[in-house]
Amino acid sequence: MKTKKIAVLFSSNGSNLEAIIKKLHNKRFNGTKIKISLLICNNKNAFGIVRARKYGLETTIISHEDFTCRQEFDKVLVEKIKSANVDLVVLAGFMRILTPVFCDNVRAINLHPSILPLFKGANAIKESFQSDMQIGGVSVHWVSSELDSGKIIAQRSFKRKNRDFKAWEKKIHAIEHKILPKTIIKLLCK
Ligand code: GRF
């Protein structure tokens, strides 16, 4: 049986990480097993670390604060990822701007809580809610050296209805927890 290995990078809450663990880790799709073989977090206090431990998965902490520039941080990320020999890197709430040191050397996808190319950046949920758009959504895209701008792989939208901000955010997260695992399966288990 074929096994495809993934690395997941995250920064804080880790609900998407947990969705990936629950839905994909050590599970088989079309005869291919997906295995999370590396978890990296840049924040030692992230709740995602606790979530992963519940499933017997340990997280490697690489704190961006230990580096003087983004390139040096990225270099260590790339070394760690290369040594794990994974098939795909998944950024699931990894809140760091990555340089070409990372983007040119790693095959990675990113989850973003808006309909790209609208609302790039760290405040996408709030900005999309505050806009007058009648739909919101989620995108998964390839990572490129321009922030939130790589080729889009998957997107889902939803109608605004009369959602308040909390309900808007909840809807986005519910979609994220489905679209990211689905996209990983699509990419690795054809
Ligand atoms: C998600 O909304 C993701 O799109 C964004 O950061 C959030 C991470 O949430 N990039 P969680 O840590 O997976 O709960």
Tab-separated table of C-alpha atoms and ligand atoms in Angstrom:
chain	number	residue	atom	x	y	z
A	1	MET	CA	0.000	0.000	0.000
A	2	LYS	CA	1.218	3.482	-0.903
A	3	THR	CA	1.733	5.960	1.940
A	4	LYS	CA	1.821	9.721	1.386
A	5	LYS	CA	3.451	11.757	4.116
A	6	ILE	CA	2.426	15.270	5.023
A	7	ALA	CA	3.798	18.007	7.251
A	8	VAL	CA	1.366	20.415	8.893
A	9	LEU	CA	2.481	23.855	10.052
A	10	PHE	CA	0.307	25.878	12.430
A	11	SER	CA	0.579	28.811	14.826
A	12	SER	CA	-2.165	28.766	17.410
A	13	ASN	CA	-5.626	27.287	17.932
A	14	GLY	CA	-5.162	24.306	15.634
A	15	SER	CA	-8.794	23.471	14.837
A	16	ASN	CA	-7.845	22.834	11.209
A	17	LEU	CA	-4.935	20.718	12.320
A	18	GLU	CA	-7.343	18.651	14.424
A	19	ALA	CA	-9.721	18.262	11.455
A	20	ILE	CA	-6.813	16.951	9.371
A	21	ILE	CA	-5.711	14.532	12.095
A	22	LYS	CA	-9.248	13.196	12.642
A	23	LYS	CA	-10.167	12.877	8.990
A	24	LEU	CA	-6.869	11.850	7.396
A	25	HIS	CA	-4.143	10.603	9.726
A	26	ASN	CA	-3.380	6.930	9.107
A	27	LYS	CA	-6.522	6.643	6.960
A	28	ARG	CA	-6.735	5.217	3.483
A	29	PHE	CA	-8.254	6.870	0.406
A	30	ASN	CA	-8.311	5.122	-2.972
A	31	GLY	CA	-5.673	2.700	-1.689
A	32	THR	CA	-3.309	5.433	-0.478
A	33	LYS	CA	-2.645	5.975	3.201
A	34	ILE	CA	-2.060	9.508	4.454
A	35	LYS	CA	0.292	9.918	7.376
A	36	ILE	CA	1.127	13.099	9.253
A	37	SER	CA	4.825	12.682	9.783
A	38	LEU	CA	5.785	16.174	10.864
A	39	LEU	CA	4.089	18.940	12.841
A	40	ILE	CA	5.764	22.316	13.170
A	41	CYS	CA	4.573	25.259	15.241
A	42	ASN	CA	6.233	28.650	15.678
A	43	ASN	CA	4.571	29.340	19.038
A	44	LYS	CA	5.273	27.150	22.050
A	45	ASN	CA	1.979	28.136	23.712
A	46	ALA	CA	-0.252	27.172	20.792
A	47	PHE	CA	-3.357	25.165	21.728
A	48	GLY	CA	-2.821	23.077	18.592
A	49	ILE	CA	0.140	21.405	20.330
A	50	VAL	CA	-2.225	20.126	23.051
A	51	ARG	CA	-4.773	19.001	20.433
A	52	ALA	CA	-2.092	17.013	18.550
A	53	ARG	CA	-0.864	15.321	21.719
A	54	LYS	CA	-4.375	13.899	22.289
A	55	TYR	CA	-3.775	11.834	19.138
A	56	GLY	CA	-0.228	10.863	20.108
A	57	LEU	CA	1.413	13.390	17.787
A	58	GLU	CA	4.290	15.549	18.996
A	59	THR	CA	5.009	18.992	17.567
A	60	THR	CA	8.399	20.425	16.705
A	61	ILE	CA	8.603	24.004	17.964
A	62	ILE	CA	10.572	26.403	15.800
A	63	SER	CA	10.036	29.850	17.261
A	64	HIS	CA	10.400	32.735	14.818
A	65	GLU	CA	11.561	34.843	17.771
A	66	ASP	CA	14.824	32.892	17.873
A	67	PHE	CA	15.842	34.262	14.466
A	68	THR	CA	17.018	37.697	13.408
A	69	CYS	CA	15.441	37.588	9.963
A	70	ARG	CA	12.665	35.764	8.094
A	71	GLN	CA	15.118	34.028	5.754
A	72	GLU	CA	16.996	32.371	8.626
A	73	PHE	CA	13.719	31.128	10.137
A	74	ASP	CA	12.579	29.831	6.751
A	75	LYS	CA	15.917	28.076	6.190
A	76	VAL	CA	15.462	26.037	9.368
A	77	LEU	CA	11.852	25.228	8.418
A	78	VAL	CA	13.013	23.986	5.016
A	79	GLU	CA	15.795	21.856	6.536
A	80	LYS	CA	13.380	20.240	8.972
A	81	ILE	CA	10.785	19.622	6.230
A	82	LYS	CA	13.364	18.202	3.789
A	83	SER	CA	14.670	15.799	6.418
A	84	ALA	CA	11.145	14.446	6.947
A	85	ASN	CA	10.861	13.653	3.234
A	86	VAL	CA	7.167	14.550	2.976
A	87	ASP	CA	4.989	14.606	-0.144
A	88	LEU	CA	3.098	17.764	0.759
A	89	VAL	CA	3.323	20.612	3.268
A	90	VAL	CA	0.064	22.019	4.608
A	91	LEU	CA	-0.142	25.481	6.154
A	92	ALA	CA	-3.147	25.295	8.478
A	93	GLY	CA	-3.288	28.625	10.277
A	94	PHE	CA	0.467	29.197	10.016
A	95	MET	CA	0.596	32.937	10.565
A	96	ARG	CA	4.020	33.812	9.180
A	97	ILE	CA	4.957	35.621	6.000
A	98	LEU	CA	7.233	33.239	4.121
A	99	THR	CA	10.171	34.250	1.928
A	100	PRO	CA	11.391	32.632	-1.308
A	101	VAL	CA	13.772	30.574	0.869
A	102	PHE	CA	10.664	28.627	1.860
A	103	CYS	CA	8.352	29.132	-1.118
A	104	ASP	CA	10.883	28.170	-3.799
A	105	ASN	CA	11.946	25.013	-2.004
A	106	VAL	CA	8.812	23.474	-0.577
A	107	ARG	CA	5.600	22.210	-2.219
A	108	ALA	CA	3.013	23.715	0.102
A	109	ILE	CA	-0.677	24.607	0.201
A	110	ASN	CA	-2.302	27.270	2.364
A	111	LEU	CA	-5.791	27.701	3.771
A	112	HIS	CA	-7.239	31.210	3.586
A	113	PRO	CA	-10.571	32.391	5.054
A	114	SER	CA	-11.869	34.406	2.085
A	115	ILE	CA	-12.663	34.104	-1.585
A	116	LEU	CA	-9.242	34.950	-2.961
A	117	PRO	CA	-8.033	37.149	-4.533
A	118	LEU	CA	-10.259	39.231	-2.258
A	119	PHE	CA	-9.232	39.995	1.318
A	120	LYS	CA	-5.641	38.785	1.386
A	121	GLY	CA	-3.707	39.007	4.639
A	122	ALA	CA	-4.280	38.297	8.304
A	123	ASN	CA	-7.675	40.033	8.732
A	124	ALA	CA	-9.640	38.313	6.002
A	125	ILE	CA	-12.549	37.160	8.168
A	126	LYS	CA	-13.201	40.614	9.613
A	127	GLU	CA	-12.642	42.459	6.336
A	128	SER	CA	-14.898	40.151	4.353
A	129	PHE	CA	-17.601	40.445	7.020
A	130	GLN	CA	-17.355	44.239	7.016
A	131	SER	CA	-17.528	44.469	3.226
A	132	ASP	CA	-20.873	44.772	1.464
A	133	MET	CA	-20.408	41.446	-0.293
A	134	GLN	CA	-23.380	39.109	-0.103
A	135	ILE	CA	-21.137	36.032	0.005
A	136	GLY	CA	-18.139	34.934	2.036
A	137	GLY	CA	-15.900	31.941	1.547
A	138	VAL	CA	-12.713	29.968	1.919
A	139	SER	CA	-9.835	29.216	-0.458
A	140	VAL	CA	-7.009	26.696	-0.595
A	141	HIS	CA	-4.096	27.722	-2.786
A	142	TRP	CA	-0.534	26.825	-3.625
A	143	VAL	CA	2.000	28.810	-1.644
A	144	SER	CA	4.018	31.280	-3.688
A	145	SER	CA	6.340	34.052	-2.580
A	146	GLU	CA	3.589	36.663	-2.896
A	147	LEU	CA	1.276	36.526	0.131
A	148	ASP	CA	-2.015	34.621	-0.456
A	149	SER	CA	-1.488	34.818	-4.222
A	150	GLY	CA	-0.529	31.352	-5.462
A	151	LYS	CA	-2.738	29.363	-7.823
A	152	ILE	CA	-6.129	28.554	-6.305
A	153	ILE	CA	-6.852	24.835	-5.885
A	154	ALA	CA	-10.262	24.846	-4.171
A	155	GLN	CA	-12.876	27.394	-3.095
A	156	ARG	CA	-16.264	27.347	-1.366
A	157	SER	CA	-18.627	30.240	-0.857
A	158	PHE	CA	-21.698	30.785	1.307
A	159	LYS	CA	-24.513	33.345	1.376
A	160	ARG	CA	-24.338	36.144	3.940
A	161	LYS	CA	-28.009	35.834	5.003
A	162	ASN	CA	-28.351	37.785	8.234
A	163	ARG	CA	-25.290	36.386	9.973
A	164	ASP	CA	-23.618	38.469	12.670
A	165	PHE	CA	-19.832	38.391	12.945
A	166	LYS	CA	-19.733	35.336	15.223
A	167	ALA	CA	-21.945	33.310	12.886
A	168	TRP	CA	-19.893	34.474	9.867
A	169	GLU	CA	-16.695	33.300	11.530
A	170	LYS	CA	-18.288	30.002	12.567
A	171	LYS	CA	-19.472	29.341	9.019
A	172	ILE	CA	-15.980	29.998	7.643
A	173	HIS	CA	-14.375	27.611	10.117
A	174	ALA	CA	-16.966	24.902	9.399
A	175	ILE	CA	-16.135	25.139	5.673
A	176	GLU	CA	-12.395	25.184	6.377
A	177	HIS	CA	-12.594	21.964	8.379
A	178	LYS	CA	-14.037	20.227	5.321
A	179	ILE	CA	-12.290	21.851	2.378
A	180	LEU	CA	-8.720	21.439	3.613
A	181	PRO	CA	-8.848	17.656	4.269
A	182	LYS	CA	-10.738	17.180	0.977
A	183	THR	CA	-8.115	19.105	-0.960
A	184	ILE	CA	-5.289	17.083	0.591
A	185	ILE	CA	-7.027	13.855	-0.461
A	186	LYS	CA	-7.556	15.250	-3.956
A	187	LEU	CA	-3.881	16.141	-4.295
A	188	LEU	CA	-2.398	12.974	-2.825
A	189	CYS	CA	-4.822	10.125	-3.454
A	190	LYS	CA	-5.959	10.399	-7.053
B	1	GRF	C1	-8.070	29.843	9.883
B	1	GRF	O1	-9.190	30.674	9.780
B	1	GRF	C2	-7.192	29.938	8.678
B	1	GRF	O2	-7.881	30.158	7.493
B	1	GRF	C3	-6.369	31.153	9.027
B	1	GRF	O3	-6.093	31.008	10.390
B	1	GRF	C4	-7.150	30.298	11.019
B	1	GRF	C5	-6.547	29.149	11.772
B	1	GRF	O4	-7.472	28.528	12.612
B	1	GRF	N1	-5.211	31.238	8.179
B	1	GRF	P1	-7.073	27.223	13.432
B	1	GRF	O5	-5.766	27.529	14.165
B	1	GRF	O6	-6.883	26.098	12.461
B	1	GRF	O7	-8.192	26.982	14.392
